[in-house]
Amino acid sequence: MPKTNALPLIGPPATAAVAPCCPPLTERPFTADEAETAARMFKALGDPVRLRLFSAVASHEGGEACVCDISDVGVSQPTVSHHLKKLKEAGLLTSERRGTWVYYRVEPSVLAAMGRLLTIAPAAA
Amino acid sequence: MPKTNALPLIGPPATAAVAPCCPPLTERPFTADEAETAARMFKALGDPVRLRLFSAVASHEGGEACVCDISDVGVSQPTVSHHLKKLKEAGLLTSERRGTWVYYRVEPSVLAAMGRLLTIAPAAA
């Protein structure tokens, strides 16, 4: 029996995937649950130090960075670790230990989901 | 002397204008000043009640709403007012008194600026 020729899966590439959250903020009033989920993501970026760390990871070569690459934001290393943990908890970063260092990487689907929230619906613009 | 014929100002339409803030988070590490500005906007949406109110205004007919339209989020009216004030301070809403009511409207340029922050640069995706 010949091997089944699997049809290629049709869908957007992985980097365009959007985390299941919420419609654009301009589309309809959010429910309490949607607001909880979305607020958690916004809150994670609502701190200047966290935002600098996130930006440092997001813009680093290859889209990932270790703590050694990004600790130049004027706060102590424990504070850096604390903020990176918060960003992980919010689903904005993932991490992986390789040898001595933990490497952080941006989760593109979450960025895409947040971007979608801020889409301006034509009727509301 | 004839009146000067003023040339029309050339620029993007008001709804497409982007508040001067910051490049995409994935483009390069943010400076401290950029992070302060951008974090203020994210923080404003980092609260579930604020996010519901914002979404209620943003999705309301004509893109504006008065407190009477949007107070159905399970908190007291003073709390609603407090959150609307925070959204105004962050530049996300503008308000205008008309008769008895204050009407709130989404500031599209700020939404656009926040959306731009979350754009994924091709190299980082």
Short mmCIF file of C-alpha atoms in Angstrom, two decimals:
data_model
loop_
_atom_site.label_atom_id
_atom_site.label_comp_id
_atom_site.label_asym_id
_atom_site.label_seq_id
_atom_site.Cartn_x
_atom_site.Cartn_y
_atom_site.Cartn_z
CA MET A 1 0.00 0.00 0.00
CA PRO A 2 1.56 3.31 -0.98
CA LYS A 3 2.27 5.83 1.71
CA THR A 4 -0.48 8.38 1.96
CA ASN A 5 0.51 11.61 0.33
CA ALA A 6 -0.32 14.01 3.08
CA LEU A 7 -1.66 17.28 1.79
CA PRO A 8 0.30 20.24 3.08
CA LEU A 9 -1.43 21.92 5.96
CA ILE A 10 -2.91 25.17 4.81
CA GLY A 11 -2.63 27.99 7.23
CA PRO A 12 -0.63 31.03 8.17
CA PRO A 13 3.03 30.49 9.04
CA ALA A 14 3.79 29.90 12.72
CA THR A 15 5.09 33.43 13.19
CA ALA A 16 1.74 34.87 12.13
CA ALA A 17 -0.26 32.72 14.56
CA VAL A 18 -2.31 34.74 17.00
CA ALA A 19 -2.76 33.59 20.59
CA PRO A 20 -6.45 33.01 21.31
CA CYS A 21 -7.53 36.06 23.21
CA CYS A 22 -9.77 38.78 22.07
CA PRO A 23 -11.14 40.77 19.17
CA PRO A 24 -9.85 44.27 18.43
CA LEU A 25 -10.66 46.68 21.27
CA THR A 26 -12.67 48.75 18.82
CA GLU A 27 -14.93 45.88 17.68
CA ARG A 28 -17.28 45.42 20.65
CA PRO A 29 -17.18 45.89 24.44
CA PHE A 30 -14.88 43.34 26.06
CA THR A 31 -16.27 40.76 28.44
CA ALA A 32 -14.77 40.52 31.94
CA ASP A 33 -12.80 37.39 30.95
CA GLU A 34 -11.38 38.94 27.79
CA ALA A 35 -10.41 42.04 29.72
CA GLU A 36 -8.59 39.94 32.35
CA THR A 37 -6.56 38.12 29.69
CA ALA A 38 -5.70 41.17 27.64
CA ALA A 39 -4.94 43.40 30.64
CA ARG A 40 -2.37 40.87 31.84
CA MET A 41 -0.43 41.25 28.60
CA PHE A 42 -0.61 45.04 28.59
CA LYS A 43 0.36 45.22 32.25
CA ALA A 44 3.48 43.16 31.56
CA LEU A 45 4.67 45.91 29.20
CA GLY A 46 3.46 48.70 31.49
CA ASP A 47 6.77 49.07 33.30
CA PRO A 48 9.71 50.98 31.77
CA VAL A 49 12.40 48.52 32.89
CA ARG A 50 10.38 45.56 31.67
CA LEU A 51 9.79 47.28 28.38
CA ARG A 52 13.51 47.96 27.93
CA LEU A 53 14.36 44.33 28.68
CA PHE A 54 11.65 43.11 26.35
CA SER A 55 12.86 45.41 23.60
CA ALA A 56 16.46 44.28 24.20
CA VAL A 57 15.46 40.62 23.76
CA ALA A 58 13.13 41.32 20.85
CA SER A 59 15.71 43.30 18.90
CA HIS A 60 18.70 41.07 19.70
CA GLU A 61 20.39 39.10 16.93
CA GLY A 62 18.29 36.04 16.09
CA GLY A 63 15.41 37.23 18.25
CA GLU A 64 16.87 35.78 21.41
CA ALA A 65 19.24 36.91 24.15
CA CYS A 66 20.69 35.69 27.40
CA VAL A 67 20.73 37.74 30.59
CA CYS A 68 24.41 38.47 29.88
CA ASP A 69 23.34 40.33 26.71
CA ILE A 70 20.62 42.54 28.12
CA SER A 71 21.45 43.53 31.69
CA ASP A 72 22.50 47.05 30.70
CA VAL A 73 19.35 48.83 31.90
CA GLY A 74 20.64 50.31 35.17
CA VAL A 75 19.06 47.86 37.60
CA SER A 76 20.51 44.98 39.62
CA GLN A 77 20.70 41.48 38.20
CA PRO A 78 18.03 40.14 40.62
CA THR A 79 15.72 42.91 39.41
CA VAL A 80 16.44 41.95 35.81
CA SER A 81 15.59 38.33 36.65
CA HIS A 82 12.39 39.40 38.40
CA HIS A 83 11.20 41.35 35.37
CA LEU A 84 12.12 38.59 32.93
CA LYS A 85 10.06 36.20 35.07
CA LYS A 86 7.07 38.55 34.87
CA LEU A 87 7.40 38.73 31.09
CA LYS A 88 7.50 34.93 30.94
CA GLU A 89 4.43 34.62 33.17
CA ALA A 90 2.56 36.96 30.84
CA GLY A 91 3.50 34.70 27.93
CA LEU A 92 5.55 37.40 26.19
CA LEU A 93 8.88 35.60 26.49
CA THR A 94 9.89 31.96 26.50
CA SER A 95 13.18 30.73 27.94
CA GLU A 96 15.55 27.84 27.49
CA ARG A 97 18.65 26.90 29.46
CA ARG A 98 21.70 26.16 27.32
CA GLY A 99 24.84 25.46 29.32
CA THR A 100 25.50 28.23 31.80
CA TRP A 101 22.95 30.68 30.46
CA VAL A 102 19.22 30.96 30.13
CA TYR A 103 18.20 32.32 26.73
CA TYR A 104 15.06 34.38 26.29
CA ARG A 105 13.03 34.62 23.13
CA VAL A 106 10.02 36.70 22.15
CA GLU A 107 6.77 34.78 21.63
CA PRO A 108 5.64 36.23 18.25
CA SER A 109 2.07 34.91 18.58
CA VAL A 110 1.52 36.98 21.70
CA LEU A 111 2.92 40.12 20.08
CA ALA A 112 0.59 39.45 17.15
CA ALA A 113 -2.39 39.01 19.48
CA MET A 114 -1.60 42.31 21.20
CA GLY A 115 -1.19 44.03 17.86
CA ARG A 116 -4.60 42.70 16.81
CA LEU A 117 -6.20 44.19 19.93
CA LEU A 118 -5.02 47.59 18.81
CA THR A 119 -6.31 47.30 15.28
CA ILE A 120 -8.65 50.15 14.52
CA ALA A 121 -11.91 48.88 13.06
CA PRO A 122 -12.96 51.04 10.08
CA ALA A 123 -16.26 52.00 11.73
CA ALA A 124 -14.51 53.30 14.84
CA ALA A 125 -11.66 55.18 13.13
CA MET B 1 -2.60 93.26 -1.78
CA PRO B 2 -4.30 89.92 -2.51
CA LYS B 3 -4.82 87.51 0.30
CA THR B 4 -2.16 84.84 0.35
CA ASN B 5 -3.44 81.59 -1.05
CA ALA B 6 -2.37 79.20 1.64
CA LEU B 7 -1.25 75.86 0.29
CA PRO B 8 -3.08 72.94 1.82
CA LEU B 9 -1.03 71.24 4.48
CA ILE B 10 0.25 67.96 3.17
CA GLY B 11 0.21 65.10 5.58
CA PRO B 12 -1.51 61.88 6.49
CA PRO B 13 -5.16 62.13 7.51
CA ALA B 14 -5.70 62.71 11.22
CA THR B 15 -6.84 59.15 11.87
CA ALA B 16 -3.64 57.73 10.42
CA ALA B 17 -1.32 60.00 12.38
CA VAL B 18 0.98 58.24 14.81
CA ALA B 19 1.84 59.90 18.09
CA PRO B 20 5.59 60.54 18.24
CA CYS B 21 6.91 57.86 20.50
CA CYS B 22 9.01 54.93 19.60
CA PRO B 23 10.06 52.45 16.99
CA PRO B 24 8.73 48.87 17.02
CA LEU B 25 9.86 47.02 20.15
CA THR B 26 11.63 44.51 17.93
CA GLU B 27 13.72 47.11 16.05
CA ARG B 28 16.37 48.08 18.62
CA PRO B 29 16.69 48.31 22.41
CA PHE B 30 14.55 51.13 23.77
CA THR B 31 16.17 54.09 25.49
CA ALA B 32 15.04 54.95 29.03
CA ASP B 33 12.96 57.88 27.70
CA GLU B 34 11.22 55.80 25.05
CA ALA B 35 10.47 53.10 27.59
CA GLU B 36 8.93 55.67 29.97
CA THR B 37 6.62 57.00 27.27
CA ALA B 38 5.56 53.64 25.90
CA ALA B 39 5.15 51.99 29.32
CA ARG B 40 2.69 54.73 30.30
CA MET B 41 0.43 53.79 27.40
CA PHE B 42 0.62 50.05 28.06
CA LYS B 43 0.06 50.56 31.78
CA ALA B 44 -3.15 52.47 31.07
CA LEU B 45 -4.54 49.35 29.36
CA GLY B 46 -3.07 47.01 31.97
CA ASP B 47 -6.16 47.00 34.16
CA PRO B 48 -9.24 44.88 33.33
CA VAL B 49 -11.82 47.52 34.27
CA ARG B 50 -9.97 50.21 32.33
CA LEU B 51 -9.70 47.91 29.35
CA ARG B 52 -13.45 47.20 29.41
CA LEU B 53 -14.25 50.89 29.61
CA PHE B 54 -11.82 51.66 26.82
CA SER B 55 -13.28 48.90 24.67
CA ALA B 56 -16.81 50.15 25.43
CA VAL B 57 -15.91 53.66 24.23
CA ALA B 58 -13.88 52.43 21.26
CA SER B 59 -16.64 50.15 19.98
CA HIS B 60 -19.53 52.51 20.68
CA GLU B 61 -21.51 53.96 17.81
CA GLY B 62 -19.58 56.81 16.22
CA GLY B 63 -16.48 55.98 18.26
CA GLU B 64 -17.60 58.00 21.23
CA ALA B 65 -19.65 57.43 24.36
CA CYS B 66 -20.78 59.23 27.47
CA VAL B 67 -20.46 57.79 30.97
CA CYS B 68 -24.17 56.96 30.78
CA ASP B 69 -23.44 54.55 27.91
CA ILE B 70 -20.54 52.62 29.41
CA SER B 71 -21.00 52.30 33.16
CA ASP B 72 -22.11 48.65 32.95
CA VAL B 73 -18.83 47.11 34.09
CA GLY B 74 -19.73 46.26 37.68
CA VAL B 75 -17.94 49.09 39.46
CA SER B 76 -19.21 52.28 41.07
CA GLN B 77 -19.59 55.47 39.07
CA PRO B 78 -16.70 57.21 40.93
CA THR B 79 -14.50 54.24 39.99
CA VAL B 80 -15.59 54.55 36.37
CA SER B 81 -14.69 58.26 36.46
CA HIS B 82 -11.34 57.49 38.03
CA HIS B 83 -10.44 55.02 35.29
CA LEU B 84 -11.65 57.30 32.51
CA LYS B 85 -9.40 60.02 33.95
CA LYS B 86 -6.41 57.64 33.86
CA LEU B 87 -7.15 56.80 30.22
CA LYS B 88 -7.30 60.50 29.41
CA GLU B 89 -4.02 61.18 31.21
CA ALA B 90 -2.38 58.44 29.16
CA GLY B 91 -3.64 60.14 26.01
CA LEU B 92 -5.84 57.19 24.99
CA LEU B 93 -9.12 59.06 25.32
CA THR B 94 -10.16 62.64 24.78
CA SER B 95 -13.28 64.13 26.31
CA GLU B 96 -15.71 66.92 25.59
CA ARG B 97 -18.61 68.21 27.67
CA ARG B 98 -21.87 68.59 25.76
CA GLY B 99 -24.79 69.66 27.89
CA THR B 100 -25.16 67.42 30.92
CA TRP B 101 -22.73 64.74 29.79
CA VAL B 102 -19.05 64.37 29.13
CA TYR B 103 -18.39 62.42 25.94
CA TYR B 104 -15.30 60.28 25.56
CA ARG B 105 -13.62 59.44 22.30
CA VAL B 106 -10.69 57.19 21.41
CA GLU B 107 -7.54 58.94 20.22
CA PRO B 108 -6.75 56.92 17.05
CA SER B 109 -3.19 58.24 16.76
CA VAL B 110 -2.29 56.76 20.13
CA LEU B 111 -3.81 53.40 19.24
CA ALA B 112 -1.83 53.51 16.00
CA ALA B 113 1.39 54.32 17.88
CA MET B 114 0.82 51.40 20.25
CA GLY B 115 0.07 49.11 17.34
CA ARG B 116 3.32 50.20 15.70
CA LEU B 117 5.26 49.29 18.86
CA LEU B 118 3.99 45.75 18.51
CA THR B 119 4.90 45.39 14.85
CA ILE B 120 7.18 42.43 14.37
CA ALA B 121 10.25 43.39 12.37
CA PRO B 122 11.01 40.70 9.74
CA ALA B 123 14.48 40.02 11.17
CA ALA B 124 13.09 39.36 14.64
CA ALA B 125 10.11 37.20 13.63
#
